[in-house]
XYZ file of C-alpha atoms in Angstrom:
737
model
C 18.314 -37.512 0.157
C 19.331 -37.037 3.684
C 19.061 -40.135 5.727
C 17.023 -38.596 8.444
C 14.078 -37.926 5.822
C 11.734 -40.497 4.674
C 9.884 -40.880 1.445
C 6.627 -42.855 1.537
C 5.740 -44.528 -1.912
C 2.563 -45.750 -2.738
C 2.715 -48.408 -5.517
C -0.453 -49.661 -7.422
C -0.551 -52.419 -9.880
C -2.700 -51.146 -13.235
C -5.449 -53.602 -13.622
C -8.386 -52.048 -15.023
C -10.920 -54.900 -13.859
C -9.333 -55.117 -10.450
C -9.690 -50.953 -10.163
C -13.370 -51.110 -11.256
C -14.145 -53.735 -8.716
C -12.328 -52.117 -5.746
C -14.030 -49.018 -6.778
C -17.672 -50.636 -6.451
C -16.537 -52.704 -3.446
C -14.578 -49.618 -1.796
C -16.101 -46.433 -1.965
C -12.939 -44.946 -0.776
C -10.838 -46.170 -3.092
C -9.053 -43.081 -4.842
C -11.902 -41.280 -2.939
C -11.854 -37.644 -3.060
C -13.830 -37.226 -0.028
C -10.543 -36.963 2.655
C -9.507 -34.221 0.471
C -12.611 -32.237 0.554
C -12.836 -32.628 4.387
C -9.043 -31.504 4.757
C -9.828 -28.238 2.541
C -13.353 -27.754 4.326
C -11.599 -28.076 7.640
C -8.542 -26.138 7.106
C -10.710 -23.126 5.334
C -13.116 -23.141 8.645
C -10.259 -23.140 10.799
C -8.220 -20.531 8.829
C -11.628 -18.150 8.756
C -12.104 -18.760 12.400
C -8.545 -17.550 13.255
C -8.805 -14.882 11.089
C -12.022 -13.591 12.755
C -10.300 -13.925 16.381
C -7.329 -12.180 15.193
C -8.977 -9.348 13.321
C -8.709 -6.919 16.191
C -5.168 -7.161 16.287
C -4.809 -6.484 12.686
C -2.732 -9.265 12.012
C -1.726 -10.777 8.442
C -3.779 -13.190 6.721
C -0.695 -15.473 6.778
C -0.830 -15.662 10.605
C -4.501 -17.377 10.332
C -3.434 -19.811 7.501
C -0.640 -21.147 9.108
C -2.628 -21.736 12.358
C -5.220 -23.332 10.212
C -2.488 -25.913 9.085
C -0.930 -26.301 12.264
C -4.410 -27.301 13.600
C -4.870 -30.323 11.604
C -1.392 -31.346 11.980
C 0.019 -34.508 13.699
C 0.941 -31.718 16.671
C -2.991 -31.012 17.483
C -6.237 -32.744 15.347
C -3.799 -35.044 13.335
C -2.269 -36.488 16.613
C -5.586 -38.452 17.209
C -5.038 -41.766 15.332
C -8.512 -42.194 13.468
C -8.420 -38.654 12.440
C -4.699 -38.749 11.007
C -5.821 -42.198 9.546
C -8.683 -40.778 7.662
C -7.149 -37.064 6.652
C -3.846 -38.359 5.945
C -4.478 -41.643 3.914
C -1.876 -42.357 1.492
C -4.451 -42.589 -1.430
C -6.047 -39.126 -0.554
C -2.203 -37.726 0.027
C -1.421 -38.552 -3.790
C -4.332 -36.188 -4.784
C -3.730 -33.621 -2.384
C -0.051 -33.584 -3.429
C -1.159 -32.810 -7.101
C -3.413 -29.902 -6.034
C -0.653 -28.877 -3.505
C 2.020 -28.625 -6.791
C -0.633 -26.754 -8.746
C -1.281 -24.328 -5.919
C 2.243 -23.660 -5.786
C 2.867 -23.043 -9.736
C -0.265 -20.688 -9.514
C 0.967 -18.665 -6.239
C 4.385 -18.159 -7.328
C 3.041 -17.063 -10.595
C 0.786 -14.395 -9.087
C 3.496 -13.272 -6.627
C 6.212 -12.956 -9.205
C 3.626 -11.104 -11.475
C 3.320 -8.522 -8.749
C 7.006 -7.726 -9.082
C 7.945 -4.761 -11.158
C 11.604 -5.373 -12.554
C 11.696 -1.674 -13.546
C 11.927 -0.907 -10.202
C 15.405 -2.653 -9.478
C 16.704 -0.372 -12.293
C 15.353 2.900 -10.817
C 16.597 1.631 -7.245
C 18.462 4.302 -5.507
C 21.812 3.938 -3.890
C 20.472 3.184 -0.440
C 17.879 0.699 -1.596
C 20.802 -1.140 -3.187
C 23.289 -0.995 -0.109
C 20.360 -2.113 2.263
C 19.437 -4.909 -0.169
C 22.965 -6.183 -0.356
C 23.864 -5.820 3.566
C 20.269 -7.295 4.469
C 21.239 -10.680 3.045
C 25.170 -10.705 2.540
C 25.748 -9.841 6.394
C 23.261 -12.324 8.217
C 23.978 -14.981 5.575
C 27.792 -14.985 6.274
C 27.542 -14.680 10.106
C 24.501 -17.112 10.544
C 26.694 -19.824 8.508
C 29.703 -19.357 10.440
C 27.917 -19.438 14.075
C 26.126 -22.323 12.646
C 29.275 -24.413 12.338
C 29.940 -23.124 15.912
C 26.619 -23.937 17.586
C 26.307 -27.393 15.725
C 29.474 -28.266 17.757
C 28.147 -26.652 21.083
C 24.782 -28.376 20.880
C 26.358 -31.657 19.807
C 24.333 -32.308 16.762
C 24.956 -35.235 14.753
C 27.562 -35.093 11.790
C 24.611 -35.869 9.200
C 22.885 -32.954 10.143
C 25.521 -30.386 9.209
C 24.368 -29.968 5.532
C 20.686 -29.157 6.843
C 22.201 -26.719 9.193
C 23.881 -24.647 6.187
C 20.433 -24.773 4.101
C 18.605 -23.643 7.054
C 21.223 -20.738 7.641
C 20.572 -19.628 4.027
C 16.848 -19.901 4.368
C 16.551 -17.721 7.613
C 18.459 -15.246 5.905
C 16.396 -14.355 2.884
C 14.024 -11.522 2.598
C 11.131 -11.897 0.329
C 9.699 -9.239 -1.547
C 6.309 -10.804 -1.779
C 6.257 -10.957 2.033
C 7.191 -7.321 2.779
C 4.805 -6.646 0.046
C 2.101 -8.416 2.255
C 3.126 -6.843 5.180
C 3.115 -3.120 3.852
C -0.253 -3.713 2.165
C -1.969 -4.905 5.393
C -0.514 -2.099 7.376
C -1.328 0.327 4.369
C 1.978 1.633 4.162
C 2.719 0.705 0.570
C 2.609 4.487 -0.485
C 4.825 5.695 2.517
C 8.354 6.779 2.260
C 9.360 3.676 4.400
C 7.257 1.372 2.224
C 8.971 2.465 -1.077
C 12.616 1.866 0.507
C 11.490 -1.588 2.010
C 9.935 -2.780 -1.400
C 13.172 -1.754 -3.250
C 15.581 -3.111 -0.736
C 13.509 -6.447 -0.328
C 13.641 -6.812 -4.084
C 17.264 -6.534 -4.418
C 17.861 -8.501 -1.301
C 15.327 -11.317 -2.795
C 17.182 -10.970 -5.918
C 20.625 -11.996 -4.428
C 19.123 -14.558 -2.042
C 17.079 -16.371 -4.566
C 20.083 -16.397 -7.151
C 22.483 -17.566 -4.494
C 20.029 -20.360 -3.522
C 19.725 -21.503 -7.108
C 23.279 -21.604 -7.282
C 23.578 -23.718 -4.120
C 21.089 -26.050 -5.648
C 23.069 -26.345 -9.015
C 26.227 -27.056 -6.925
C 24.575 -29.727 -4.737
C 22.997 -31.253 -7.630
C 26.383 -31.375 -9.717
C 27.826 -32.782 -6.635
C 25.509 -35.519 -6.416
C 25.988 -36.654 -9.880
C 29.806 -36.117 -9.625
C 29.896 -34.177 -13.147
C 31.920 -30.826 -13.438
C 30.119 -29.790 -16.300
C 26.673 -30.126 -14.561
C 26.504 -26.378 -13.236
C 27.256 -24.950 -16.696
C 24.729 -27.241 -18.607
C 22.153 -26.860 -15.940
C 22.424 -23.311 -16.536
C 22.674 -23.404 -20.384
C 19.231 -25.579 -20.057
C 17.274 -22.704 -18.886
C 17.939 -20.646 -21.836
C 15.245 -22.198 -24.053
C 12.701 -21.915 -21.644
C 13.313 -18.181 -20.949
C 13.529 -17.257 -24.653
C 10.126 -19.131 -25.186
C 8.602 -17.047 -22.074
C 10.041 -13.764 -22.920
C 9.866 -13.848 -27.041
C 6.395 -15.807 -27.210
C 4.195 -15.733 -23.816
C 5.175 -12.162 -23.282
C 4.081 -10.817 -26.897
C 0.855 -12.898 -26.276
C -0.213 -11.334 -23.333
C 0.607 -7.736 -24.584
C -1.496 -8.618 -27.664
C -4.297 -9.655 -25.370
C -4.012 -6.494 -23.311
C -4.145 -4.183 -26.591
C -7.138 -6.307 -27.840
C -9.301 -5.389 -24.388
C -11.030 -1.939 -24.434
C -9.551 0.272 -21.692
C -11.413 -0.183 -18.323
C -12.817 -3.626 -19.321
C -11.696 -7.023 -17.902
C -9.895 -9.771 -20.136
C -11.804 -12.017 -21.817
C -12.492 -15.454 -20.267
C -10.407 -17.279 -23.174
C -7.765 -14.959 -22.654
C -7.641 -16.135 -18.905
C -7.972 -19.719 -20.066
C -4.827 -19.075 -22.190
C -2.337 -17.367 -19.759
C -3.349 -20.263 -17.246
C -2.281 -23.052 -20.122
C 0.889 -20.543 -20.394
C 1.752 -20.987 -16.514
C 0.980 -24.837 -16.650
C 3.400 -25.109 -19.853
C 5.936 -23.314 -18.316
C 6.229 -25.482 -15.020
C 5.936 -28.468 -17.039
C 8.754 -27.476 -19.659
C 10.744 -26.703 -16.525
C 10.382 -30.032 -14.891
C 11.166 -32.281 -18.308
C 14.131 -29.732 -18.742
C 15.539 -31.178 -15.503
C 14.651 -27.946 -13.590
C 12.413 -27.659 -10.758
C 8.535 -26.906 -11.990
C 8.393 -23.791 -10.240
C 11.310 -22.289 -12.151
C 9.032 -21.567 -15.030
C 6.217 -19.813 -13.129
C 8.494 -17.512 -11.694
C 10.095 -16.523 -14.946
C 6.644 -16.236 -16.571
C 5.377 -14.049 -13.737
C 8.244 -11.596 -13.834
C 7.906 -11.329 -17.649
C 4.230 -10.726 -17.486
C 3.525 -7.074 -18.899
C 3.128 -4.706 -16.026
C -0.575 -3.595 -17.154
C -3.247 -2.814 -14.437
C -5.854 -4.188 -16.552
C -3.947 -7.465 -16.939
C -2.978 -7.732 -13.243
C -6.443 -7.054 -11.799
C -8.251 -9.438 -14.209
C -5.607 -12.256 -13.352
C -5.781 -11.539 -9.660
C -9.499 -11.520 -9.911
C -10.206 -14.835 -11.974
C -7.022 -17.270 -11.120
C -6.363 -15.534 -7.462
C -9.560 -16.183 -6.339
C -9.530 -20.029 -7.207
C -5.914 -19.998 -5.878
C -6.956 -18.552 -2.778
C -10.228 -20.440 -2.091
C -8.976 -24.102 -3.364
C -5.450 -24.211 -3.982
C -3.937 -22.531 -1.089
C -5.593 -24.416 1.439
C -4.250 -27.536 -0.322
C -0.808 -26.084 0.356
C -1.894 -25.557 3.703
C -2.911 -28.932 4.413
C 0.495 -30.147 2.909
C 2.326 -27.962 5.148
C 0.280 -29.000 8.350
C 0.782 -32.883 7.660
C 4.571 -31.977 7.938
C 4.365 -30.263 10.741
C 5.120 -32.250 14.099
C 6.473 -30.493 17.054
C 6.401 -33.918 19.196
C 9.527 -34.573 17.388
C 11.010 -31.377 18.363
C 13.499 -32.097 21.110
C 14.847 -29.138 23.400
C 18.217 -29.224 22.231
C 16.845 -28.868 18.478
C 14.605 -26.083 19.485
C 17.297 -24.324 21.493
C 19.734 -24.658 18.581
C 17.187 -23.502 15.973
C 16.003 -20.331 17.947
C 19.716 -19.401 18.652
C 20.154 -19.491 14.840
C 17.103 -17.685 13.993
C 18.165 -15.109 16.878
C 21.730 -14.679 15.283
C 20.144 -14.163 11.966
C 17.649 -11.501 12.854
C 19.937 -9.601 15.222
C 22.605 -9.290 12.536
C 20.046 -8.407 9.902
C 18.636 -5.659 11.739
C 22.166 -4.364 12.836
C 23.246 -4.313 9.157
C 20.005 -2.297 8.227
C 20.071 -0.054 10.974
C 23.744 0.974 10.714
C 23.387 1.486 6.816
C 20.348 3.584 7.243
C 22.083 5.937 10.035
C 24.945 6.294 7.896
C 22.709 7.547 5.045
C 21.133 10.044 8.041
C 17.739 8.280 8.167
C 15.978 8.634 11.452
C 16.957 6.024 13.701
C 12.890 5.192 14.512
C 12.490 4.638 10.908
C 15.576 2.810 10.463
C 14.505 0.310 13.141
C 11.046 -0.105 11.479
C 12.705 -0.917 8.275
C 14.966 -3.315 10.062
C 11.984 -4.965 11.585
C 9.642 -4.800 8.348
C 12.758 -6.564 6.613
C 12.942 -9.310 9.045
C 9.484 -10.386 8.674
C 8.526 -13.964 7.345
C 5.591 -15.283 5.614
C 3.906 -17.266 2.911
C 7.174 -17.456 0.582
C 9.304 -18.371 3.201
C 7.011 -21.474 4.129
C 7.231 -22.251 0.648
C 11.032 -22.292 0.558
C 10.882 -24.377 4.112
C 8.363 -26.757 2.384
C 10.687 -27.222 -0.718
C 13.746 -27.767 1.576
C 11.928 -30.501 3.616
C 10.674 -32.148 0.321
C 13.859 -31.899 -1.973
C 16.873 -30.841 0.219
C 16.147 -33.197 3.107
C 15.253 -30.782 5.847
C 14.461 -32.717 8.771
C 10.699 -32.612 9.969
C 11.854 -31.190 13.421
C 13.618 -28.315 11.743
C 10.795 -27.754 9.316
C 8.247 -27.477 11.957
C 10.254 -25.404 14.377
C 11.014 -23.010 11.233
C 7.237 -22.721 10.032
C 5.824 -22.154 13.730
C 8.741 -19.211 14.379
C 8.086 -17.754 10.988
C 4.239 -17.411 11.979
C 5.559 -15.604 15.473
C 7.942 -13.606 13.588
C 4.988 -12.301 11.562
C 3.054 -11.554 14.601
C 5.544 -9.382 16.327
C 6.757 -7.643 13.425
C 2.977 -6.431 12.762
C 2.725 -5.362 16.328
C 6.388 -3.558 16.287
C 5.754 -1.720 13.202
C 2.142 -0.479 14.144
C 3.804 0.688 17.253
C 6.886 2.190 15.967
C 6.025 3.922 12.645
C 3.478 6.469 11.920
C 3.788 7.680 8.228
C 2.089 11.006 9.253
C 4.807 12.034 11.371
C 6.926 13.520 8.679
C 4.029 15.845 7.685
C 4.028 17.640 10.998
C 4.470 21.338 10.269
C 7.053 23.168 12.002
C 7.430 25.805 9.510
C 4.921 28.138 7.856
C 3.681 26.895 4.518
C 0.670 29.199 3.937
C -0.631 31.510 1.521
C -0.278 34.220 3.874
C 3.330 33.453 4.502
C 4.115 33.302 0.970
C 3.644 36.892 -0.106
C 2.204 38.624 -2.862
C 5.586 38.808 -4.871
C 6.679 35.216 -4.444
C 5.906 32.144 -6.365
C 2.699 30.295 -4.914
C 3.503 26.375 -5.100
C -0.112 24.634 -5.340
C -1.099 20.901 -5.548
C -3.942 20.449 -7.567
C -5.748 17.169 -7.018
C -8.226 15.469 -9.681
C -10.362 12.467 -8.835
C -12.007 12.452 -12.371
C -12.211 14.189 -15.660
C -15.249 16.487 -14.775
C -12.837 17.976 -12.122
C -10.708 19.591 -14.542
C -12.703 22.973 -15.532
C -13.645 24.276 -11.973
C -9.917 23.509 -10.870
C -8.499 25.387 -14.022
C -10.962 28.483 -13.232
C -9.868 28.554 -9.387
C -6.096 28.650 -10.641
C -6.730 31.242 -13.231
C -8.377 33.051 -10.745
C -5.657 33.092 -8.551
C -3.794 35.517 -10.856
C -0.754 34.544 -11.885
C 1.998 37.403 -12.850
C 5.614 37.722 -13.214
C 6.121 39.067 -9.731
C 3.911 36.179 -8.283
C 3.844 33.111 -10.640
C 1.933 29.827 -9.759
C 3.831 26.336 -9.866
C 0.918 23.992 -10.394
C 0.993 20.185 -10.842
C -2.020 19.383 -13.391
C -2.596 21.217 -16.343
C -1.406 22.757 -19.427
C -0.882 26.620 -19.116
C -2.938 28.813 -21.555
C -0.887 30.544 -24.217
C -0.914 33.873 -22.217
C 0.096 32.243 -18.919
C 3.021 30.324 -20.607
C 5.727 32.377 -18.795
C 3.727 32.460 -15.494
C 2.661 29.028 -14.789
C 5.044 25.953 -14.406
C 3.445 22.906 -14.660
C 4.374 19.307 -13.394
C 1.817 16.280 -13.690
C 1.854 13.240 -11.375
C -0.486 10.229 -11.380
C -1.082 8.260 -8.061
C -2.248 4.655 -7.958
C -3.253 4.063 -4.110
C -5.977 2.857 -2.235
C -8.042 5.173 -0.613
C -6.697 4.596 2.994
C -3.390 5.656 2.058
C -3.980 7.997 -0.902
C -3.275 11.109 1.285
C 0.306 9.892 1.655
C 1.125 10.422 -1.748
C -0.513 13.989 -1.657
C 1.307 14.975 1.518
C 4.661 13.681 0.389
C 4.278 15.708 -2.765
C 3.285 19.136 -1.035
C 6.288 18.285 1.380
C 8.702 17.700 -1.414
C 7.445 20.468 -3.632
C 7.359 23.189 -0.346
C 3.558 23.964 -1.617
C 1.533 26.579 0.372
C -1.751 25.238 -1.028
C -3.517 21.530 -1.738
C -6.689 22.056 -3.673
C -9.138 18.954 -3.461
C -12.310 18.405 -5.306
C -15.371 17.721 -3.004
C -18.902 16.747 -3.817
C -21.860 15.430 -1.609
C -22.009 12.121 -3.486
C -18.403 11.508 -2.795
C -18.022 8.035 -1.444
C -17.253 7.245 2.150
C -13.666 6.125 1.265
C -13.223 9.153 -0.643
C -14.275 11.408 2.156
C -11.950 9.504 4.611
C -9.110 10.227 2.150
C -10.080 13.998 2.047
C -10.276 13.884 5.991
C -6.590 12.589 6.255
C -5.396 15.157 3.662
C -7.170 18.048 5.852
C -5.413 16.419 9.048
C -2.117 15.828 7.904
C -1.257 17.898 5.124
C 2.234 20.124 5.827
C 0.363 23.281 4.234
C -2.996 24.835 3.903
C -5.952 22.816 2.179
C -8.816 24.106 0.153
C -11.976 21.817 -0.608
C -13.652 23.011 -4.054
C -17.337 22.304 -4.053
C -18.307 22.622 -7.502
C -22.063 23.223 -8.020
C -21.810 23.090 -11.864
C -21.298 26.897 -12.742
C -17.685 26.241 -13.195
C -17.679 23.668 -15.595
C -17.190 26.240 -18.373
C -13.804 28.325 -18.526
C -15.037 31.578 -17.334
C -12.008 33.587 -16.930
C -10.215 32.212 -19.945
C -13.418 32.849 -22.251
C -12.856 36.573 -20.921
C -15.964 36.778 -18.614
C -16.263 38.130 -15.216
C -16.019 36.015 -12.229
C -17.970 37.126 -9.048
C -16.221 35.927 -5.960
C -17.462 36.546 -2.371
C -15.280 36.072 0.843
C -17.328 35.302 4.191
C -15.194 36.719 6.774
C -16.318 35.851 10.713
C -12.284 35.666 12.036
C -9.833 33.005 12.851
C -6.966 31.423 11.435
C -8.736 29.822 8.277
C -10.405 33.046 7.448
C -7.486 35.082 7.716
C -6.022 32.328 5.078
C -9.139 32.834 2.720
C -8.726 36.649 2.642
C -5.076 36.337 1.920
C -5.899 33.873 -1.078
C -8.609 36.424 -2.197
C -5.846 39.058 -1.932
C -4.036 37.574 -4.741
C -7.255 36.920 -6.902
C -8.122 40.688 -6.289
C -5.206 41.605 -8.933
C -7.139 39.746 -11.714
C -9.010 42.158 -14.330
C -11.783 39.796 -14.767
C -12.508 39.267 -10.980
C -15.096 41.109 -8.761
C -14.261 40.505 -5.228
C -16.575 41.169 -2.333
C -15.567 40.828 1.374
C -18.408 40.150 3.608
C -17.579 40.624 6.984
C -20.195 39.101 9.686
C -19.967 41.112 12.793
C -21.589 40.018 16.231
C -23.585 42.770 18.023
C -22.243 41.201 21.060
C -18.819 42.993 21.299
C -17.635 40.450 24.261
C -14.104 40.191 23.701
C -12.710 36.550 24.591
C -9.426 36.652 22.472
C -7.840 40.041 22.341
C -4.921 38.781 19.910
C -7.253 37.024 17.513
C -9.291 40.324 17.548
C -6.108 41.910 16.815
C -4.826 39.655 14.136
C -8.408 39.872 12.349
C -8.396 43.774 12.426
C -4.762 43.786 11.066
C -5.593 41.193 8.122
C -8.525 43.337 7.376
C -7.056 46.513 7.447
C -4.009 45.249 5.646
C -6.339 44.125 2.796
C -8.529 47.310 2.729
C -5.408 49.463 2.358
C -4.414 47.393 -0.649
C -7.350 47.492 -2.278
C -8.363 50.840 -1.583
C -8.262 52.268 -5.127
C -9.623 49.226 -6.701
C -13.044 49.637 -8.060
C -13.855 45.761 -8.506
C -13.245 45.228 -4.664
C -15.848 45.968 -2.298
C -16.068 45.448 1.504
C -19.134 45.090 3.364
C -20.036 44.485 7.049
C -23.233 43.110 8.254
C -24.495 42.784 11.742
C -25.992 39.471 12.993
C -26.952 38.547 16.397
C -27.173 34.519 16.359
C -26.801 31.604 13.564
C -30.106 31.970 12.153
C -29.431 35.573 11.133
C -26.048 34.138 9.400
C -28.233 31.584 7.429
C -30.719 33.874 6.453
C -28.109 36.470 5.197
C -26.051 33.681 3.143
C -28.977 32.465 1.593
C -30.222 35.623 0.446
C -26.672 36.487 -1.281
C -25.187 33.105 -2.444
C -26.850 33.208 -5.804
C -25.284 36.552 -6.867
C -21.836 35.256 -7.081
C -20.068 32.424 -9.016
C -17.710 31.496 -6.186
C -17.844 31.912 -2.466
C -14.591 31.431 -0.240
C -15.144 30.437 3.516
C -12.747 29.267 6.122
C -13.401 25.888 7.720
C -12.888 26.221 10.859
C -14.194 28.799 13.725
C -14.985 29.482 17.080
C -18.067 27.453 18.039
C -18.982 29.892 20.666
C -19.257 33.147 18.461
C -22.464 34.443 18.235
C -22.410 34.548 14.731
C -22.455 30.751 14.633
C -24.744 30.106 17.778
C -27.177 27.324 17.395
C -25.501 26.141 14.113
C -23.117 23.543 15.759
C -25.509 20.747 15.448
C -25.940 21.522 11.544
C -24.322 18.985 9.389
C -25.509 16.437 6.883
C -21.927 16.035 5.559
C -20.178 15.656 9.178
C -18.605 19.020 9.209
C -16.129 18.043 6.379
C -16.521 21.606 4.896
C -17.010 23.285 8.343
C -20.047 25.026 9.470
C -20.456 27.894 6.900
C -19.211 25.784 4.119
C -21.869 23.036 5.351
C -24.550 25.727 5.214
C -23.700 26.694 1.847
C -23.040 23.362 0.334
C -26.484 22.056 1.785
C -29.601 21.051 -0.143
C -31.557 23.223 1.867
C -29.848 26.492 0.958
C -30.173 26.042 -2.877
C -26.938 27.967 -3.452
C -26.060 27.681 -7.023
C -22.407 29.284 -6.424
C -19.496 26.757 -6.104
C -17.724 27.033 -2.735
C -14.099 27.116 -1.859
C -13.464 26.041 1.692
C -9.819 26.837 2.933
C -8.021 25.471 6.088
C -4.886 27.020 7.336
C -2.019 24.893 7.653
C -2.355 23.014 11.077
C 1.119 23.704 12.831
C 2.520 20.837 14.937
C 0.268 18.350 13.015
C -2.788 19.142 15.020
C -6.202 20.849 14.105
C -5.620 23.336 17.113
C -5.532 26.866 15.418
C -5.189 28.621 18.694
C -1.569 28.235 18.174
C 0.396 31.652 17.410
C 0.666 32.355 13.290
C 4.231 33.047 12.299
C 4.449 35.512 9.427
C 7.347 36.129 7.193
C 7.240 39.536 5.912
C 8.001 40.249 1.936
């Protein structure tokens, strides 16, 4: 223990009679009331700060640390009477016990979220960035620490603490990176995946290095050369018990739990006992009590059922009770009044060097591997973020490695400020939707009739399978124009015509579109088909809107009215399809899709063009494109008896509604474009129509509304939005095949 750190011991002689007498005479003896006040006060302050910071999108870690600082000797705790009551020695004993329990369960839950398989699957870029982000700043910061210690004329007995601090501020924690990516909704982005894998590599090296240094320090203290080897060997029995006893027991619990059901309460209690036993075994084995829970968390089976149950049951108790205990413990150790200007300048200089060298190492490595500078900068900033785990390390160093209270106070406050600025900078710099901006045409029209059509077919539930299969079968895969979809087993007659690749995405609704758009981009898809229902939740609607707004290709929303629940075409039955054509880029894309369907022998296709009696021309280019598309379609299907073309004159929107209502039940599937000119005569007066927020466009809204009583399913098509916007007035680019 360093000479500069102080340890306060409270000793009591055990006398049952005296204890009983004191408890009656003094209700504050071993009283739990100060602990309850501390926890309640920290929770209240944390909630207030969280509410105030909500508009700025800050992490929960910031409000938690602010709550701890608020009761510290730097603020409320600086008042004598408050300090004496809150941090009385007897209440501190109780609080320390809860703090230890909190650290044990927090570290278990954090390590449980780490997927070790990710390390084995990490690409070369993740490994290189992970190594560079730890080795480079650690080496340079340690070297500079020696120079700065002399420059600032620090006491000789502080040098050990300076080197410990140099290692601590150079680490990157997977749990911290995971938390910031989760808060920023970037977990499923390309940058998020790279940041997670890189931080995991960096974290493994930094933790291993820290454990090695701790063992060396312990061996040096005891003066035994065999201490390091014996310390490592003594870990083996605990690891063996966890891996070959506790892990199989948890796997058995998962197998005994029905799919979709939470774990039994008894199983949760057994796992909680495992966590406590692992900490106890680690402590009596001569190691830190956090070693066992860390290994147990890493060894926990990667089961969503198990993880969600543990997070719901244990996580709730930890967040609401044990974490505030830890925050109180951190708060009572923060005393900014002890930090002199010299120490503050020294620590900030060291943190600046560490942050800058880590940022430079990550950017240089990323640029070498052809990553865009803006993304490389965002990655460097994310891996420089500090959070809860870093505070845990600082706290452990303060308690066990003799880190001065002055250093500890500065490090914790700086970690909070780093988190604030990292969150703001990443929100400013990185937009995951930028890479989906379409500068090349990826549409059905551009794919051509005799080229392979790449389709992303999305499913939300099992009931979405039959209607999607009907639409894919109607797309008419042939040897000249095969289909590559991503969902289903091709039927025997289509074995050589359809290529199937299956993907499963686990993502929050807010970032679900990232997975779809990334897959569409990587596979060069021309169309994404997404199920749509009136009963969809607002979160699912928002996900659909994100796909519509950011997909790098055309998108189709399929509204199933129940008539596509049976396999029409696979049962050799006839499917009646109608295309409603008004004009515009989306309608032309819809007609191009129908052109592919027209070759199917069991498809009866009708193209209904709504023509306005008002022949005022507002856009000659659009009119020419519409006529060109109609003429091309008519010429291609001139001799096909299964394809018919009709024109109907309408004066205003009411005529359109009546016409569509009269014919909609004559078809199994009606195809419409999503976006139209709102000033067109065919839609006049319908712009205010829409009980579903125009998700499927004006025509789609009319057909899908309850008032229409339409029994036909609807496929609403949106052509690829060039340049990432929704303005379809940009010129179309066609590639002739």
